[in-house]
Coordinates of C-alpha atoms in Angstrom, one line a residue:
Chain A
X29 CA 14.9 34.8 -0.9
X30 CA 15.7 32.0 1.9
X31 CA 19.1 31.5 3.0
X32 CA 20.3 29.3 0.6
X33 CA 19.9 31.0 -2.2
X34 CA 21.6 33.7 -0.4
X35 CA 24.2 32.0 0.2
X36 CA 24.7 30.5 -3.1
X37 CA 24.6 34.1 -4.3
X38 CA 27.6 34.9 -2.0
X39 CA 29.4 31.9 -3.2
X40 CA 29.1 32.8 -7.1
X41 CA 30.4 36.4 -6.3
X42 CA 32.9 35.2 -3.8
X43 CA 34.2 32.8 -6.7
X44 CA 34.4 35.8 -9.3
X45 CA 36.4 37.9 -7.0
X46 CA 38.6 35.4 -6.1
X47 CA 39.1 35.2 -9.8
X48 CA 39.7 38.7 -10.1
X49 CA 43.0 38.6 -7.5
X50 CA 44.5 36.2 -8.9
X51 CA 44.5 37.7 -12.5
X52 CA 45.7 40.5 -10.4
X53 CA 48.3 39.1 -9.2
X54 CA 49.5 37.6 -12.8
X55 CA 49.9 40.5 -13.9
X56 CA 53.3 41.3 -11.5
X57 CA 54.4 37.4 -13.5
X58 CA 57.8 36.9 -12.0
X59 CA 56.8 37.5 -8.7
X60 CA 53.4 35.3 -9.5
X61 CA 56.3 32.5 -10.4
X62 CA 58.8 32.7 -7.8
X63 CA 56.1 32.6 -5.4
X64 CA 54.7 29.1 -6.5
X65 CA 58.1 27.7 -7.3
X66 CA 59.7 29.3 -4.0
X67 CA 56.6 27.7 -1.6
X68 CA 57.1 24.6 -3.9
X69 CA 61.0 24.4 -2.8
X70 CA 59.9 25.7 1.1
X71 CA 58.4 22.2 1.3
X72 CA 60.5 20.4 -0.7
X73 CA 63.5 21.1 1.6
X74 CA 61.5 19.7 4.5
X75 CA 61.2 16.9 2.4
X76 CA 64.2 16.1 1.0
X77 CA 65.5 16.3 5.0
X78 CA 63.2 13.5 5.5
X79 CA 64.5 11.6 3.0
X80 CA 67.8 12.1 3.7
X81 CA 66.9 10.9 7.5
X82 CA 65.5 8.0 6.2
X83 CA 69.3 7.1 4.3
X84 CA 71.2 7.2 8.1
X85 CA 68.1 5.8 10.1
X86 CA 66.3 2.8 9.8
X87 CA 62.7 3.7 10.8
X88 CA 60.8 6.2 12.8
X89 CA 59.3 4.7 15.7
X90 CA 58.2 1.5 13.4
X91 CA 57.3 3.1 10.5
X92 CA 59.1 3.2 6.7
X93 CA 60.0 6.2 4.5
X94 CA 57.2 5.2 2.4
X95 CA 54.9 5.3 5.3
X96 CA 56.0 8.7 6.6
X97 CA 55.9 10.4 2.8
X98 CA 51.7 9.2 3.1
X99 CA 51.4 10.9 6.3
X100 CA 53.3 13.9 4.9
X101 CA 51.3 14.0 1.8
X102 CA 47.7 13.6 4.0
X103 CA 49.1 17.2 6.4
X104 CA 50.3 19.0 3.2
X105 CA 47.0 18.6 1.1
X106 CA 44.8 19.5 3.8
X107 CA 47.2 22.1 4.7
X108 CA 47.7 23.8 1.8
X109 CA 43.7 23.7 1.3
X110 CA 42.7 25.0 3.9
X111 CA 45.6 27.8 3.9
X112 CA 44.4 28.6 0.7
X113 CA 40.6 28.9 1.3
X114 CA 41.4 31.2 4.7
X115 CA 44.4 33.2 3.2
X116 CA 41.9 36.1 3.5
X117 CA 40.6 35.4 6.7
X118 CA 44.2 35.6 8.0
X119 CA 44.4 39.1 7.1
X120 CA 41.8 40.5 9.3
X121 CA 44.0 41.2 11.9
X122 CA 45.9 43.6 9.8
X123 CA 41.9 44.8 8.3
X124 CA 41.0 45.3 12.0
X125 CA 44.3 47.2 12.9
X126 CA 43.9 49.8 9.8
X127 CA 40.2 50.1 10.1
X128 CA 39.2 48.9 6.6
X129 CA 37.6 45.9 8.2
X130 CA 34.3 47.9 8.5
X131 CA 33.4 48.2 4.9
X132 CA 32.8 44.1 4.9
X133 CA 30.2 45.1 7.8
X134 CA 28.3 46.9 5.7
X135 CA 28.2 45.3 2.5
X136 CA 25.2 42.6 1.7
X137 CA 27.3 39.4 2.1
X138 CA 28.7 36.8 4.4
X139 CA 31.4 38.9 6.3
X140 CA 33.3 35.5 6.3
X141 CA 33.1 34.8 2.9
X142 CA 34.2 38.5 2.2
X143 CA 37.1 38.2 4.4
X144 CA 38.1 34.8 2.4
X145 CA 38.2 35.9 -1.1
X146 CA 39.8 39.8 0.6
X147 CA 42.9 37.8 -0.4
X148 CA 43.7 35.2 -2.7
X149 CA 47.1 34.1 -3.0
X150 CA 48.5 32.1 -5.7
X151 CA 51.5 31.5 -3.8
X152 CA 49.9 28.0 -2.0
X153 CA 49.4 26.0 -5.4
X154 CA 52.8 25.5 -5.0
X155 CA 52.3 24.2 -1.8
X156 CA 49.2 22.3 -2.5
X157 CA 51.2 20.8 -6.0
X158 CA 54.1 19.3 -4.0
X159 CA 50.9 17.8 -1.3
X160 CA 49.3 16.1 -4.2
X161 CA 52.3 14.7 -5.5
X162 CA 53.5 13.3 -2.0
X163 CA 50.0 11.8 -1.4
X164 CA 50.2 10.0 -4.3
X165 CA 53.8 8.8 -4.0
X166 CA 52.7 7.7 -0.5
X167 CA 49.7 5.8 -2.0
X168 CA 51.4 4.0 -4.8
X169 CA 54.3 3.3 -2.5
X170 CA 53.4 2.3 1.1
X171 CA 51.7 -1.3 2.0
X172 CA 48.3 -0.3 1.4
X173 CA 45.3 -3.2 0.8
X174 CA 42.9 -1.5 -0.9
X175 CA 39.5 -2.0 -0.5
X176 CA 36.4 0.1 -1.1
X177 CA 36.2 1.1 2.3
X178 CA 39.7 2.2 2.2
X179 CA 39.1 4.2 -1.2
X180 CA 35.6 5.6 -0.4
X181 CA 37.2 7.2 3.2
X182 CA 40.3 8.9 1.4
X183 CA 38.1 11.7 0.4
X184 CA 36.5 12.1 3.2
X185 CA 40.1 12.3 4.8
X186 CA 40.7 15.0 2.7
X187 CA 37.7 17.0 2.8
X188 CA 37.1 16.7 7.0
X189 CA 41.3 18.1 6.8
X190 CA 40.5 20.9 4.5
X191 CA 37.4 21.9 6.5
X192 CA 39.6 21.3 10.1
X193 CA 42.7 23.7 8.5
X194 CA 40.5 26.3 7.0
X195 CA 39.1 26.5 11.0
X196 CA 42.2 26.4 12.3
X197 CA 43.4 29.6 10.3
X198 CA 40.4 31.7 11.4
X199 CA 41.6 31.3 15.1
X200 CA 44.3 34.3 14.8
X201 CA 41.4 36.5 13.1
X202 CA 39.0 35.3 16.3
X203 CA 42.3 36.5 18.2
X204 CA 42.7 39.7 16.8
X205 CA 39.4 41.3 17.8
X206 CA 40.6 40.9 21.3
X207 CA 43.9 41.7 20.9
X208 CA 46.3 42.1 18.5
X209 CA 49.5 40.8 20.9
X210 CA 50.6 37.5 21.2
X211 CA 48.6 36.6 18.2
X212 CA 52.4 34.9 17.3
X213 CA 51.5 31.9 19.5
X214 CA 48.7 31.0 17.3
X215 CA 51.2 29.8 14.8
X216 CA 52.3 26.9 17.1
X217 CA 49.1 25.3 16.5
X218 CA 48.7 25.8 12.8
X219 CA 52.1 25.8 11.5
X220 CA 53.2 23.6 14.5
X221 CA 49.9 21.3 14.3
X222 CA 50.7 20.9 10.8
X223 CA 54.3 19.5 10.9
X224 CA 53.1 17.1 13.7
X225 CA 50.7 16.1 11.5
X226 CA 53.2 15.0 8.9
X227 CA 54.9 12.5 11.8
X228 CA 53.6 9.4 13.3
X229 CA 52.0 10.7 16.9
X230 CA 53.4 8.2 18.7
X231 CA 56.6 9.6 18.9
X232 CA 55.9 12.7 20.2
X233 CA 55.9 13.4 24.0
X234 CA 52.3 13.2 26.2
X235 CA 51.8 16.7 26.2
X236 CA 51.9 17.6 22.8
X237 CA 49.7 14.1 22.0
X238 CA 47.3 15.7 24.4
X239 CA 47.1 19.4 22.6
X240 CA 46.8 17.9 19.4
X241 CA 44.6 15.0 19.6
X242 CA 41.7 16.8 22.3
X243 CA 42.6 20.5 21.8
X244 CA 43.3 20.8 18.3
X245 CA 42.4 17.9 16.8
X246 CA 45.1 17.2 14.0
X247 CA 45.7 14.1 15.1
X248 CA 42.4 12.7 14.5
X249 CA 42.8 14.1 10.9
X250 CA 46.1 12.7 9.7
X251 CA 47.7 10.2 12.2
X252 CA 44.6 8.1 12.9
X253 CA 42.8 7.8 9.4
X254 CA 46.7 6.9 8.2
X255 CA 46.5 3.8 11.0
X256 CA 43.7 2.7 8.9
X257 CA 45.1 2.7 5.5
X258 CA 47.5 1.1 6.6
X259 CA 46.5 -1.4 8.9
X260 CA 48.3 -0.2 11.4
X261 CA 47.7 -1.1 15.5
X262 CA 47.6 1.8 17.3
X263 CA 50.6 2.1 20.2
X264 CA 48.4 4.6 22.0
X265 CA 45.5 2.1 22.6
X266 CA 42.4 4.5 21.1
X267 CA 39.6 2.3 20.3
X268 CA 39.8 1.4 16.5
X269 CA 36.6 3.6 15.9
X270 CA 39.4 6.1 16.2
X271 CA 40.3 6.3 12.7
X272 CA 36.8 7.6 11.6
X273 CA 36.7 10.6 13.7
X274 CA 38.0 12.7 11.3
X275 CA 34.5 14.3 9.7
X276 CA 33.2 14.4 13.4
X277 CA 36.4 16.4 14.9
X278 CA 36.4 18.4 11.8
X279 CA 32.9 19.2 11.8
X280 CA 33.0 20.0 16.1
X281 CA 35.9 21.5 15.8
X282 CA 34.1 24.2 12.7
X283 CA 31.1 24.8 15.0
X284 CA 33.4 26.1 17.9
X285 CA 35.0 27.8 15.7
X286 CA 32.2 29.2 13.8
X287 CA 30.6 29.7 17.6
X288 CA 34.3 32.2 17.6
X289 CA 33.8 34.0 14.9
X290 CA 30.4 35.2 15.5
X291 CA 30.8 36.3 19.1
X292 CA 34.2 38.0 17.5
X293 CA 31.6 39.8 15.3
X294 CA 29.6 40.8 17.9
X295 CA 31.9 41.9 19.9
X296 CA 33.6 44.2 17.5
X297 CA 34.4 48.2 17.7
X298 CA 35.9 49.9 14.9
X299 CA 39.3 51.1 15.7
X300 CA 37.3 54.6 14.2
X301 CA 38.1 57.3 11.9
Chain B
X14 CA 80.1 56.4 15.5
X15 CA 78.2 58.2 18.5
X16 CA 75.0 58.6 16.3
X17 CA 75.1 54.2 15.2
X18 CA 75.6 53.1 18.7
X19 CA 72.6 55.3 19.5
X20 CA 70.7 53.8 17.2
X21 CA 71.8 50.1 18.2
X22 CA 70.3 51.1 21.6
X23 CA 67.2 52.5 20.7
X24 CA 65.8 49.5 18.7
X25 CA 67.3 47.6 21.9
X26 CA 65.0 49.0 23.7
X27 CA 62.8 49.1 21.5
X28 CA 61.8 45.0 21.8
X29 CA 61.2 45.3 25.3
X30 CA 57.8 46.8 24.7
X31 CA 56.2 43.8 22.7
X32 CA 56.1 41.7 26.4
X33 CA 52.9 39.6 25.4
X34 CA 54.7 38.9 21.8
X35 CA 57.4 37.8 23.3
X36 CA 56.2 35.5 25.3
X37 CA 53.9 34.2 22.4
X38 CA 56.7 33.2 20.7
X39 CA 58.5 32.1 22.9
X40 CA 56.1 29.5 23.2
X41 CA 56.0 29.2 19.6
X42 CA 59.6 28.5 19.1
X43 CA 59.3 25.9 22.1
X44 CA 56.8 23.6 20.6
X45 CA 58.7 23.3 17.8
X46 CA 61.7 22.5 19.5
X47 CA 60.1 19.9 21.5
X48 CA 58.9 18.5 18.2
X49 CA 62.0 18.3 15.9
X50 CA 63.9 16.9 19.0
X51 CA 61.1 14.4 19.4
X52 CA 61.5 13.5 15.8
X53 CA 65.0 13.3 16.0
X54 CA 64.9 10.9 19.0
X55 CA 62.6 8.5 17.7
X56 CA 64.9 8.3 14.7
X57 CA 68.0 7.8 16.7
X58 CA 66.2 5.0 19.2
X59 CA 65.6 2.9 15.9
X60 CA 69.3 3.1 15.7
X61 CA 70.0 1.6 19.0
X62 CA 71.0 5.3 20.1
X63 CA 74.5 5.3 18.1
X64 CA 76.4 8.1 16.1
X65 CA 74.9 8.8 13.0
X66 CA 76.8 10.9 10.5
X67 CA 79.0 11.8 13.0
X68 CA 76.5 13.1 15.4
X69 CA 75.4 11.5 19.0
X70 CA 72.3 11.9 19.8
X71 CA 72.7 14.7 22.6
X72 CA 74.6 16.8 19.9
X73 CA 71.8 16.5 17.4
X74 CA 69.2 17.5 19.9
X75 CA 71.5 20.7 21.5
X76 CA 71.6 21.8 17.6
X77 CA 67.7 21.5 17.7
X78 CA 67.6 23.8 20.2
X79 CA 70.6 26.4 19.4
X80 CA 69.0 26.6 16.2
X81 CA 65.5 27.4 17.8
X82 CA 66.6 29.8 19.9
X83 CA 69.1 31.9 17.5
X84 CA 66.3 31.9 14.8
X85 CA 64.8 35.0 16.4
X86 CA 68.3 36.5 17.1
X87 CA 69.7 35.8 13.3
X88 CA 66.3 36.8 12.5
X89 CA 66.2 34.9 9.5
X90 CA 62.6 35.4 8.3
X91 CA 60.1 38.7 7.9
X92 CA 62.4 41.8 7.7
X93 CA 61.6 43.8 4.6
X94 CA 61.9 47.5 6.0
X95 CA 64.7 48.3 2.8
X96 CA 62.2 46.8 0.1
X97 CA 59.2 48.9 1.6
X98 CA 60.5 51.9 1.4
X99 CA 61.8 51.1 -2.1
X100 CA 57.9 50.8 -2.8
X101 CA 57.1 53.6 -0.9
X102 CA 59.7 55.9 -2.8
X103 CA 60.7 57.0 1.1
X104 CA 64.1 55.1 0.1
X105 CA 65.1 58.6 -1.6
X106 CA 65.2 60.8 1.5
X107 CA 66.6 58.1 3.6
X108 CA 69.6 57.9 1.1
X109 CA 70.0 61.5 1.0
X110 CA 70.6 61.6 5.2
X111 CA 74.1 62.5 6.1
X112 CA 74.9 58.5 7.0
X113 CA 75.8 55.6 5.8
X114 CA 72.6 54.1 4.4
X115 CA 74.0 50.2 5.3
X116 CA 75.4 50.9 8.4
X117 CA 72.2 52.8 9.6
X118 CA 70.5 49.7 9.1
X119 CA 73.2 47.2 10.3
X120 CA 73.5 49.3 13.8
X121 CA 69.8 49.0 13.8
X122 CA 69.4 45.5 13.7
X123 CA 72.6 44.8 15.9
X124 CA 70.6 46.7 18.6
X125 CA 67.7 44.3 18.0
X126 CA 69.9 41.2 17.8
X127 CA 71.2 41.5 21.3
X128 CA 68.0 42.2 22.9
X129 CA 66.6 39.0 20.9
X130 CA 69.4 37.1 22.2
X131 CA 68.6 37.9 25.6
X132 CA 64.3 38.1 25.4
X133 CA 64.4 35.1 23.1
X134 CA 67.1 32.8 22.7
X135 CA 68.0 32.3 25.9
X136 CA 64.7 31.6 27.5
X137 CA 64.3 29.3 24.5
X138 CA 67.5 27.6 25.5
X139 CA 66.5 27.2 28.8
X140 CA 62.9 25.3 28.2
X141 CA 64.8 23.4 26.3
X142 CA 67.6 22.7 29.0
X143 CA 64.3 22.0 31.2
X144 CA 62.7 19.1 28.9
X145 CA 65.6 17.6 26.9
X146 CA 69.0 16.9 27.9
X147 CA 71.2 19.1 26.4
X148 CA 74.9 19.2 26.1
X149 CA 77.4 22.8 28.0
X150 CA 79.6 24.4 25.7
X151 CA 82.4 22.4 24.7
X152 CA 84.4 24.3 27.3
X153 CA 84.9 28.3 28.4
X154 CA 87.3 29.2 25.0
X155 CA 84.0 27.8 23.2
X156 CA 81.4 29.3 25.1
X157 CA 83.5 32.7 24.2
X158 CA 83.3 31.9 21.0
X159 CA 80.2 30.7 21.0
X160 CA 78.9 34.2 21.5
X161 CA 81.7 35.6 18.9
X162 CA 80.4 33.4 16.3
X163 CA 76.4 34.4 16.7
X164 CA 77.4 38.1 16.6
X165 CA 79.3 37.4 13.2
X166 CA 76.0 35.4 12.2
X167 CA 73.9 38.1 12.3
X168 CA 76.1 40.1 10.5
X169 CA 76.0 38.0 7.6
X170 CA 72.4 37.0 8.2
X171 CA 71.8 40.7 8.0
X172 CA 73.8 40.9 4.6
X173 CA 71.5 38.0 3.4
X174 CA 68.4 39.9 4.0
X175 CA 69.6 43.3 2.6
X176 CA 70.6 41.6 0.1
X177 CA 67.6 40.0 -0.9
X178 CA 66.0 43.6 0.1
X179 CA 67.6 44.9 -2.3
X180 CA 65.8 43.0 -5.1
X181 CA 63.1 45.6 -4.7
X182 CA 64.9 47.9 -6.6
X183 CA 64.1 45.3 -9.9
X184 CA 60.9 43.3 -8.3
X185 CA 58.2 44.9 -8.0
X186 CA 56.2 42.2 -5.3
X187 CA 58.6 40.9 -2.7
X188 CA 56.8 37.9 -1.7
X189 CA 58.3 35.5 -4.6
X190 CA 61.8 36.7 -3.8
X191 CA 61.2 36.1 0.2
X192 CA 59.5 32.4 -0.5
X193 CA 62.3 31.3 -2.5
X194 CA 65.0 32.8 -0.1
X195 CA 63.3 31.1 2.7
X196 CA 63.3 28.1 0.9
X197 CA 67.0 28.2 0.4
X198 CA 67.9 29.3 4.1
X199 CA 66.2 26.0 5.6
X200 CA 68.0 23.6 3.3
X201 CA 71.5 24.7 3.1
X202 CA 71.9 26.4 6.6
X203 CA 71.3 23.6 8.6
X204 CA 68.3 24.7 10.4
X205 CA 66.2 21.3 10.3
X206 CA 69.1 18.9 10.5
X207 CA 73.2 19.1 10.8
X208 CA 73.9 19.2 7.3
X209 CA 76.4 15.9 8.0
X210 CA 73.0 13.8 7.4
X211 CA 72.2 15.0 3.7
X212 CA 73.7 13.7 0.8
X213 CA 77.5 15.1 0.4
X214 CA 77.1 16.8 -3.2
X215 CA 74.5 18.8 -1.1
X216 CA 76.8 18.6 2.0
X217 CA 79.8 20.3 -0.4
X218 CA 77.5 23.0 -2.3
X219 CA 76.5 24.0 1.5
X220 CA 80.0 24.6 2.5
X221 CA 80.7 27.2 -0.3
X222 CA 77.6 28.9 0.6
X223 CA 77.3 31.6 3.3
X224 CA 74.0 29.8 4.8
X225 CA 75.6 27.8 7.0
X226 CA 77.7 30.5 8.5
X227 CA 75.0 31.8 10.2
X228 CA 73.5 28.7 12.1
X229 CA 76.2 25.3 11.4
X230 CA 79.1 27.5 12.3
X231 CA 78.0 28.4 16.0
X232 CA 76.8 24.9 16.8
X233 CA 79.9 23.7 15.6
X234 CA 82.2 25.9 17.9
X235 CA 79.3 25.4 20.8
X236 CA 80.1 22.1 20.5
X237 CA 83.5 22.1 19.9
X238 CA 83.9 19.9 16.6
X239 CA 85.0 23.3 14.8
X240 CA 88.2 25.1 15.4
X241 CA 86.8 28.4 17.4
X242 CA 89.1 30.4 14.9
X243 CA 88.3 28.2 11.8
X244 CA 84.7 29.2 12.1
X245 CA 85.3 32.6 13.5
X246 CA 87.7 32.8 10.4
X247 CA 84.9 31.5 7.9
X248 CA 83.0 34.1 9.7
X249 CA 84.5 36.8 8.8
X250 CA 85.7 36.1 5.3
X251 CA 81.7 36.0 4.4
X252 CA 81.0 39.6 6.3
X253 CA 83.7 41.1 3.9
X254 CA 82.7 39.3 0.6
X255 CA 78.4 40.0 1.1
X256 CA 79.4 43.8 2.4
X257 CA 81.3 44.3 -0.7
X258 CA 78.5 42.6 -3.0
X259 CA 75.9 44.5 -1.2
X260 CA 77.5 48.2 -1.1
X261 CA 77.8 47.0 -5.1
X262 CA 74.5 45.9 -5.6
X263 CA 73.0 49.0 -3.4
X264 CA 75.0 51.6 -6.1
X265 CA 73.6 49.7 -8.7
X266 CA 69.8 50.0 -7.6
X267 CA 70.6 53.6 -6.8
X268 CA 71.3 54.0 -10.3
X269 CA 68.5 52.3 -11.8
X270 CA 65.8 53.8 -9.1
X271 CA 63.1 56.0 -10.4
X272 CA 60.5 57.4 -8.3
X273 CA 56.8 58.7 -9.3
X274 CA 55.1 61.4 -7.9
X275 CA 57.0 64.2 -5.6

């Protein structure tokens, strides 16, 4: 068999199993419930902050309430995504520490793709739910000329996000075959990456534009491609070729990551027993 | 009263060991307080710099960073020790130990609270002192109670999360119960904003909830546009009503607890 159909293999039993946890998790249904409602409301008081900003303050640095809910709705779908597709790659640290990471080693699939469907949560559709809705609120409501160019890239906005996020995540399991301290900093690049992804960049200080544009490029992913929809000038002065970076960061960005994961691999030591 | 105050220092001492944790967050907790306060200028510069809900913009930023660096102290988030061992079943040796089961725990986390306070929040403080300019206490009565009021706050933070702990004795899977308490904490506690800039039916539910006794209360004495012994006051009245509901709750769960297996 060549690789492809080896890896289409993996994918159809990856899909079943992720099946299988969430029925799993269905079964305990209040909990299943409270978690999408409860990561529904997480965000939604974020939100409703915003708003309630935009009732005191007239702008933020230029840019309307309308124009703020698109950004927020571009960093919570990709988010949530890609949160979603690594939720079991961010448990590897914990499968490293208690030694059950081994069995994935030794099993004839893609260790990554193992690791992904390890755990499946239900609890991001909420998360992912409240994204689609602000996306499209930001769509219908901010001054947007649509064109085909405009409507063709919003996918590929999406799907160059999702790939960057679901990367982004596997960092801390890259970590953790190193070490398992400090890992905590990691978090102020995905969770921190995120928010500033839901704000126009230009606001923030040089140093954090310069971590999240060249280092981790979120900017490129939700800032930029938002200049374009809405015909925006950029402050910062990047050539307007900026705004179709995205797949290009994304797809970089997934080879160094990928590049991570496999020395990680190779690299690894059981903790033993 | 020997045997809590040996337990308060023993998980003092205990966060001392995680040195490469502690810095990781506080690095964490850093780039987000860069980032709100960012936010939050940008905001106030389309504004001409005024007051805004009653807030200038120096006292919006110093609550940025207070709140940043008491989150780890208040410890708001990630502490389900009670609800494990309610899974676990351990829960029924623990409450058969010849103490009192709350105030093992409350010790415990008093212990942890100061060394946060000194590992975390300031340092936190203090990057953001660096970077931002950020108001003194409103004088030397609030300063002292300053400190008053973030003891009290972990106190009733810590009811909050036994509380919500305590939930395992009916849930089975905590996560829902921690999501939606979570979601609850960031809105009405004024952790991403001063709750003077949402909208006042939200502004009045807040104020009869014990949320923003834990974070809005010490920012407002820091600051001094609270009365040190009206918040202290508000304080303490919360610490007596959520010990009573929890020492309630707790018999209750007791009752209703059934462990498998031996």
């Amino acid at each position: 068999m060549d690789k492809v159909a080896d890896f289409r293999n993996d994918l159809a039993v990856a899909l079943r199993i992720a099946l299988l946890r969430i029925r799993g998790q269905m079964q305990y249904r209040a909990s299943f419930w409270m978690q999408i409602v409860g990561n529904f409301f997480v965000n939604i008081a974020e939100v409703l902050v915003t708003w309630s900003l935009f009732q005191h303050f007239d702008n933020l640095g230029g840019w309307s309430l309308e124009e703020v809910i698109l950004l927020h709705g571009l960093a919570m779908v990709t988010f949530s995504l890609g949160d979603t597709l690594s939720n079991g790659v961010q448990s590897v640290p914990q499968m490293i520490r208690e030694g059950t990471f081994d069995r994935n080693l030794v099993r004839p699939m893609s260790v990554y793709l193992q690791s992904v469907v390890s755990e499946v949560s239900a609890r991001h559709f909420g998360h992912l739910t409240q994204g689609v809705l602000l996306l499209g609120i930001g769509l219908a409501t901010a001054p947007i000329e649509w064109s085909v160019g405009r409507i063709a890239y919003l996918p590929v906005i999406i799907l160059s996000g999702t790939a960057f996020f679901t990367a982004l995540f596997t960092v801390e399991a890259i970590f953790a075959f190193w070490t398992v301290n400090g890992v905590e900093a990691v978090n102020a690049f995905t969770y921190g990456g995120s928010d500033l992804g839901q704000y126009p960049l230009h606001i923030f200080r040089r140093g954090l534009r310069l971590i999240f544009l060249w280092l981790v490029p979120i900017g490129f992913m939700t800032y930029y491609p938002a200049l374009y929809l809405l015909d925006r000038a950029d402050p910062l002065g990047l050539p307007r070729a900026a705004s179709f970076v995205a797949p290009l960061a994304a797809l970089l960005f997934c080879l160094v990551i990928r590049f991570g994961w496999r020395a990680a691999l190779r690299r690894y030591t059981s903790t033993g027993s | 009263m020997r045997l809590y105050l040996e337990l308060a220092r023993t998980s003092f001492q205990q966060q001392f060991a995680y040195r490469a944790a502690t810095l990781a967050g506080l690095f964490t907790n850093s780039i987000f307080g860069v980032m709100i306060a960012s936010i939050f200028i940008a905001f106030y510069r389309s504004q001409g710099n005024d007051t805004v809900a009653s807030w200038t913009p120096d006292q919006t930023v110093t609550l940025i960073w207070i709140n940043q660096s008491l989150l780890m102290t208040v410890f708001i988030w990630g502490w389900w020790e009670v609800t494990r061992s309610i899974q676990s079943g351990a829960i029924v040796s623990e409450l058969l130990k010849p103490f009192d089961y709350f105030s093992y725990w409350l010790s415990r986390d008093l212990g942890r609270a100061v060394a946060h306070f000194l590992l975390r929040g300031i340092p936190t403080f203090t990057v953001g002192a660096i970077f931002f300019d950020l108001l003194r206490p409103a004088g030397v009565a609030a300063a002292f109670g300053f400190l008053g009021s973030v003891t009290l706050a972990v106190m009733i933070s810590f009811c909050l999360r036994f509380l919500s702990n305590l939930a395992g004795f009916w849930v089975l899977d905590h996560r829902g119960v921690s999501m939606m308490y979570v979601a609850i904490f960031n809105f009405f506690s004024g952790m991403l904003a001063p709750l003077d800039f949402l909208p006042d039916t939200v502004q009045t539910i807040a104020r009869f909830l014990p949320f923003q006794a834990v974070l809005m209360v010490p920012n407002e004495i820091y600051l001094g546009r609270m009365p040190i012994w009206q918040g202290l006051g508000v304080q303490a009245i919360w610490i007596v009503l959520l010990t009573l509901l929890v020492k309630r709750i707790l018999r209750a769960g007791e009752q209703k607890l059934v462990v498998q297996g031996g």
